[in-house]
């Protein structure tokens, strides 16, 4: 699942990159720019999600070429996915390696996300109960459409950078109080969020 | 030696009669200062008192961090205040009366100004969704021409749990974005 990390990184960084990946028919590639993907590469995305190998490299970006917003491209491609049992297990195994995650709410239905309701349910659970253990969320339904929907939601939100886990504090690292001179933005936000959650 | 005190700001904005003052009251735990005055002109048809300066409240986060909640007046003519309000701010909550075409029109002016000049995460709370004639959140998003990253959520400003959920959505969105950026910076 390293290729999903490559795609996520390319989307979050918003810098031009070409991702080359393997398909049963031979090598393929997609070209991403700031917030967009080259329109001519759209269909190629369908073969990306369960590729065996992928590599990325910076690549020049022609701002004049036809493009599609990256959210729209990713969602359109994943909307078309019909997972095999093996593919769902691969995603579940990948999710099991992630710590509980924070979920960002974006109006993805404006980009045609057909599983928006399942995404809203994930976000509501997060707002009500805090960081979500995705492996448990993915496997709540053993079969059926709900299970497939949740796997699509996971794939979309992960690669679009809408899921995040706070970095682990390493042993021996200075305590946050000692770093208060210039705390990270995320640390400040976490303190405020914790305070508001405690008001309930 | 005492730790340095830090202050961050959350801006609550939107047209008249959308619930801004109520939201500020729900979130602060100390020192709420309103600046209501008897309403005049068109505003008097909506409510007896309106905010003429800033609503201000403080949420004490812990011993060294405070969140200052600033509620703006509800007219687009005060847009110039964003230059000051956005300094040290972590986000903006817009509230709009879902039942009022005038509220939406005013909000559009306010949001257009914000989108062009202010780089802050934002969320829109659509209030009065329980009343007849309320526009759906998607219709509001379309009418306002919101950017692709600004969600619209139905909210009852009188319900503290709902207003906190709206603010949490904004702050968590900012947190996920910050974590992603820090991950990329290798922090």
PDB file of C-alpha atoms in Angstrom, chain A residues 23-163:
ATOM      1  CA  UNK A  23      -0.580  -2.689 -14.236  1.00  0.00           C
ATOM      2  CA  UNK A  24      -1.310  -6.142 -15.683  1.00  0.00           C
ATOM      3  CA  UNK A  25      -0.986  -4.539 -19.129  1.00  0.00           C
ATOM      4  CA  UNK A  26       2.392  -2.939 -18.384  1.00  0.00           C
ATOM      5  CA  UNK A  27       3.666   0.320 -16.846  1.00  0.00           C
ATOM      6  CA  UNK A  28       1.323   3.294 -16.595  1.00  0.00           C
ATOM      7  CA  UNK A  29       1.615   6.807 -15.180  1.00  0.00           C
ATOM      8  CA  UNK A  30      -0.420   9.723 -13.893  1.00  0.00           C
ATOM      9  CA  UNK A  31       0.682  13.336 -13.792  1.00  0.00           C
ATOM     10  CA  UNK A  32      -0.465  15.551 -10.923  1.00  0.00           C
ATOM     11  CA  UNK A  33      -0.089  19.276 -10.475  1.00  0.00           C
ATOM     12  CA  UNK A  34      -1.233  21.728  -7.788  1.00  0.00           C
ATOM     13  CA  UNK A  35      -4.721  20.491  -6.894  1.00  0.00           C
ATOM     14  CA  UNK A  36      -5.289  18.923 -10.288  1.00  0.00           C
ATOM     15  CA  UNK A  37      -4.576  15.940 -12.487  1.00  0.00           C
ATOM     16  CA  UNK A  38      -3.925  15.928 -16.217  1.00  0.00           C
ATOM     17  CA  UNK A  39      -7.291  15.237 -17.864  1.00  0.00           C
ATOM     18  CA  UNK A  40      -5.745  12.774 -20.316  1.00  0.00           C
ATOM     19  CA  UNK A  41      -4.651  10.583 -17.357  1.00  0.00           C
ATOM     20  CA  UNK A  42      -8.087  10.239 -15.777  1.00  0.00           C
ATOM     21  CA  UNK A  43      -8.900   6.702 -16.863  1.00  0.00           C
ATOM     22  CA  UNK A  44      -5.430   5.497 -15.857  1.00  0.00           C
ATOM     23  CA  UNK A  45      -6.283   6.164 -12.218  1.00  0.00           C
ATOM     24  CA  UNK A  46      -8.615   3.151 -12.275  1.00  0.00           C
ATOM     25  CA  UNK A  47      -5.610   0.839 -12.497  1.00  0.00           C
ATOM     26  CA  UNK A  48      -3.684   2.610  -9.754  1.00  0.00           C
ATOM     27  CA  UNK A  49      -5.513   1.726  -6.555  1.00  0.00           C
ATOM     28  CA  UNK A  50      -4.294  -1.861  -6.250  1.00  0.00           C
ATOM     29  CA  UNK A  51      -1.039  -1.701  -8.146  1.00  0.00           C
ATOM     30  CA  UNK A  52       1.935  -3.746  -6.950  1.00  0.00           C
ATOM     31  CA  UNK A  53       4.622  -1.138  -7.430  1.00  0.00           C
ATOM     32  CA  UNK A  54       4.747   2.623  -7.843  1.00  0.00           C
ATOM     33  CA  UNK A  55       7.352   5.355  -7.915  1.00  0.00           C
ATOM     34  CA  UNK A  56       7.033   9.105  -8.020  1.00  0.00           C
ATOM     35  CA  UNK A  57       9.301  11.835  -9.285  1.00  0.00           C
ATOM     36  CA  UNK A  58       9.009  15.600  -9.758  1.00  0.00           C
ATOM     37  CA  UNK A  59       7.848  16.452 -13.250  1.00  0.00           C
ATOM     38  CA  UNK A  60       7.274  19.716 -15.127  1.00  0.00           C
ATOM     39  CA  UNK A  61       3.627  20.796 -15.168  1.00  0.00           C
ATOM     40  CA  UNK A  62       1.995  22.496 -18.124  1.00  0.00           C
ATOM     41  CA  UNK A  63      -0.497  24.888 -16.547  1.00  0.00           C
ATOM     42  CA  UNK A  64      -2.219  25.335 -19.899  1.00  0.00           C
ATOM     43  CA  UNK A  65      -3.140  21.678 -20.367  1.00  0.00           C
ATOM     44  CA  UNK A  66      -6.699  20.456 -19.668  1.00  0.00           C
ATOM     45  CA  UNK A  67      -6.974  19.395 -16.035  1.00  0.00           C
ATOM     46  CA  UNK A  68      -9.527  18.069 -13.576  1.00  0.00           C
ATOM     47  CA  UNK A  69      -9.619  18.940  -9.835  1.00  0.00           C
ATOM     48  CA  UNK A  70      -7.856  16.170  -7.991  1.00  0.00           C
ATOM     49  CA  UNK A  71     -10.821  15.567  -5.667  1.00  0.00           C
ATOM     50  CA  UNK A  72     -13.123  15.075  -8.640  1.00  0.00           C
ATOM     51  CA  UNK A  73     -10.688  12.728 -10.386  1.00  0.00           C
ATOM     52  CA  UNK A  74     -10.016  10.561  -7.349  1.00  0.00           C
ATOM     53  CA  UNK A  75     -13.683  10.352  -6.402  1.00  0.00           C
ATOM     54  CA  UNK A  76     -14.837   9.532  -9.941  1.00  0.00           C
ATOM     55  CA  UNK A  77     -12.307   6.719 -10.182  1.00  0.00           C
ATOM     56  CA  UNK A  78     -13.005   5.235  -6.748  1.00  0.00           C
ATOM     57  CA  UNK A  79     -16.772   5.538  -7.299  1.00  0.00           C
ATOM     58  CA  UNK A  80     -16.264   2.995 -10.079  1.00  0.00           C
ATOM     59  CA  UNK A  81     -14.349   0.530  -7.911  1.00  0.00           C
ATOM     60  CA  UNK A  82     -15.952  -2.827  -7.122  1.00  0.00           C
ATOM     61  CA  UNK A  83     -13.599  -4.399  -4.612  1.00  0.00           C
ATOM     62  CA  UNK A  84     -12.680  -8.052  -4.531  1.00  0.00           C
ATOM     63  CA  UNK A  85     -12.610  -9.741  -1.143  1.00  0.00           C
ATOM     64  CA  UNK A  86      -8.811  -9.793  -1.296  1.00  0.00           C
ATOM     65  CA  UNK A  87      -8.641  -6.075  -2.020  1.00  0.00           C
ATOM     66  CA  UNK A  88     -10.882  -5.267   0.927  1.00  0.00           C
ATOM     67  CA  UNK A  89      -8.697  -7.404   3.191  1.00  0.00           C
ATOM     68  CA  UNK A  90      -5.619  -5.537   1.908  1.00  0.00           C
ATOM     69  CA  UNK A  91      -7.227  -2.219   2.815  1.00  0.00           C
ATOM     70  CA  UNK A  92      -8.273  -3.527   6.223  1.00  0.00           C
ATOM     71  CA  UNK A  93      -4.731  -4.750   6.922  1.00  0.00           C
ATOM     72  CA  UNK A  94      -3.386  -1.329   5.901  1.00  0.00           C
ATOM     73  CA  UNK A  95      -5.921   0.455   8.120  1.00  0.00           C
ATOM     74  CA  UNK A  96      -4.962  -1.799  11.035  1.00  0.00           C
ATOM     75  CA  UNK A  97      -1.466  -0.288  10.963  1.00  0.00           C
ATOM     76  CA  UNK A  98      -2.840   3.222  11.448  1.00  0.00           C
ATOM     77  CA  UNK A  99      -3.419   4.728  14.894  1.00  0.00           C
ATOM     78  CA  UNK A 100      -6.814   6.285  15.676  1.00  0.00           C
ATOM     79  CA  UNK A 101      -7.288   9.118  13.202  1.00  0.00           C
ATOM     80  CA  UNK A 102      -8.788  12.588  13.078  1.00  0.00           C
ATOM     81  CA  UNK A 103     -11.269  13.098  10.243  1.00  0.00           C
ATOM     82  CA  UNK A 104     -11.532  16.285   8.212  1.00  0.00           C
ATOM     83  CA  UNK A 105     -14.928  17.225   6.795  1.00  0.00           C
ATOM     84  CA  UNK A 106     -14.929  18.374   3.187  1.00  0.00           C
ATOM     85  CA  UNK A 107     -18.000  18.819   0.987  1.00  0.00           C
ATOM     86  CA  UNK A 108     -17.028  15.911  -1.247  1.00  0.00           C
ATOM     87  CA  UNK A 109     -20.576  15.457  -2.533  1.00  0.00           C
ATOM     88  CA  UNK A 110     -19.900  18.598  -4.579  1.00  0.00           C
ATOM     89  CA  UNK A 111     -17.295  16.482  -6.408  1.00  0.00           C
ATOM     90  CA  UNK A 112     -19.726  13.617  -6.994  1.00  0.00           C
ATOM     91  CA  UNK A 113     -18.888  11.339  -4.046  1.00  0.00           C
ATOM     92  CA  UNK A 114     -21.634   8.744  -4.030  1.00  0.00           C
ATOM     93  CA  UNK A 115     -20.818   7.432  -0.547  1.00  0.00           C
ATOM     94  CA  UNK A 116     -21.080  10.853   1.087  1.00  0.00           C
ATOM     95  CA  UNK A 117     -23.557   9.609   3.698  1.00  0.00           C
ATOM     96  CA  UNK A 118     -21.090   6.986   4.924  1.00  0.00           C
ATOM     97  CA  UNK A 119     -18.396   9.680   5.093  1.00  0.00           C
ATOM     98  CA  UNK A 120     -20.695  11.957   7.118  1.00  0.00           C
ATOM     99  CA  UNK A 121     -21.371   9.071   9.493  1.00  0.00           C
ATOM    100  CA  UNK A 122     -17.642   8.569   9.965  1.00  0.00           C
ATOM    101  CA  UNK A 123     -17.154  12.271  10.635  1.00  0.00           C
ATOM    102  CA  UNK A 124     -20.098  12.407  13.064  1.00  0.00           C
ATOM    103  CA  UNK A 125     -18.666   9.492  15.001  1.00  0.00           C
ATOM    104  CA  UNK A 126     -15.333  11.305  15.151  1.00  0.00           C
ATOM    105  CA  UNK A 127     -16.863  14.584  16.341  1.00  0.00           C
ATOM    106  CA  UNK A 128     -18.881  12.779  19.008  1.00  0.00           C
ATOM    107  CA  UNK A 129     -16.333  10.265  20.244  1.00  0.00           C
ATOM    108  CA  UNK A 130     -12.903  11.455  19.115  1.00  0.00           C
ATOM    109  CA  UNK A 131     -10.256   9.753  16.930  1.00  0.00           C
ATOM    110  CA  UNK A 132     -11.537   6.718  15.047  1.00  0.00           C
ATOM    111  CA  UNK A 133      -9.908   3.280  14.815  1.00  0.00           C
ATOM    112  CA  UNK A 134     -10.420   2.732  11.098  1.00  0.00           C
ATOM    113  CA  UNK A 135      -9.825  -1.000  11.068  1.00  0.00           C
ATOM    114  CA  UNK A 136     -12.781  -1.440  13.420  1.00  0.00           C
ATOM    115  CA  UNK A 137     -14.941   0.953  11.402  1.00  0.00           C
ATOM    116  CA  UNK A 138     -14.159  -0.876   8.160  1.00  0.00           C
ATOM    117  CA  UNK A 139     -15.044  -4.282   9.538  1.00  0.00           C
ATOM    118  CA  UNK A 140     -18.256  -3.410  11.395  1.00  0.00           C
ATOM    119  CA  UNK A 141     -20.180  -4.858   8.464  1.00  0.00           C
ATOM    120  CA  UNK A 142     -18.938  -8.263   7.367  1.00  0.00           C
ATOM    121  CA  UNK A 143     -20.537  -8.057   3.956  1.00  0.00           C
ATOM    122  CA  UNK A 144     -22.941  -6.097   1.799  1.00  0.00           C
ATOM    123  CA  UNK A 145     -22.984  -2.631   0.281  1.00  0.00           C
ATOM    124  CA  UNK A 146     -22.259  -0.816   3.562  1.00  0.00           C
ATOM    125  CA  UNK A 147     -18.946  -2.614   3.815  1.00  0.00           C
ATOM    126  CA  UNK A 148     -18.001  -1.674   0.249  1.00  0.00           C
ATOM    127  CA  UNK A 149     -19.052   1.946   0.839  1.00  0.00           C
ATOM    128  CA  UNK A 150     -16.816   2.233   3.891  1.00  0.00           C
ATOM    129  CA  UNK A 151     -13.823   0.881   1.974  1.00  0.00           C
ATOM    130  CA  UNK A 152     -14.379   3.447  -0.762  1.00  0.00           C
ATOM    131  CA  UNK A 153     -14.692   6.206   1.858  1.00  0.00           C
ATOM    132  CA  UNK A 154     -11.452   5.102   3.490  1.00  0.00           C
ATOM    133  CA  UNK A 155      -9.570   5.058   0.190  1.00  0.00           C
ATOM    134  CA  UNK A 156     -10.873   8.486  -0.877  1.00  0.00           C
ATOM    135  CA  UNK A 157     -10.330  10.235   2.454  1.00  0.00           C
ATOM    136  CA  UNK A 158      -6.897   8.723   2.963  1.00  0.00           C
ATOM    137  CA  UNK A 159      -5.450   9.730  -0.396  1.00  0.00           C
ATOM    138  CA  UNK A 160      -7.055  13.193  -0.279  1.00  0.00           C
ATOM    139  CA  UNK A 161      -5.345  13.830   3.058  1.00  0.00           C
ATOM    140  CA  UNK A 162      -8.585  14.042   5.042  1.00  0.00           C
ATOM    141  CA  UNK A 163      -7.399  11.580   7.691  1.00  0.00           C
TER     142      UNK A 163
END
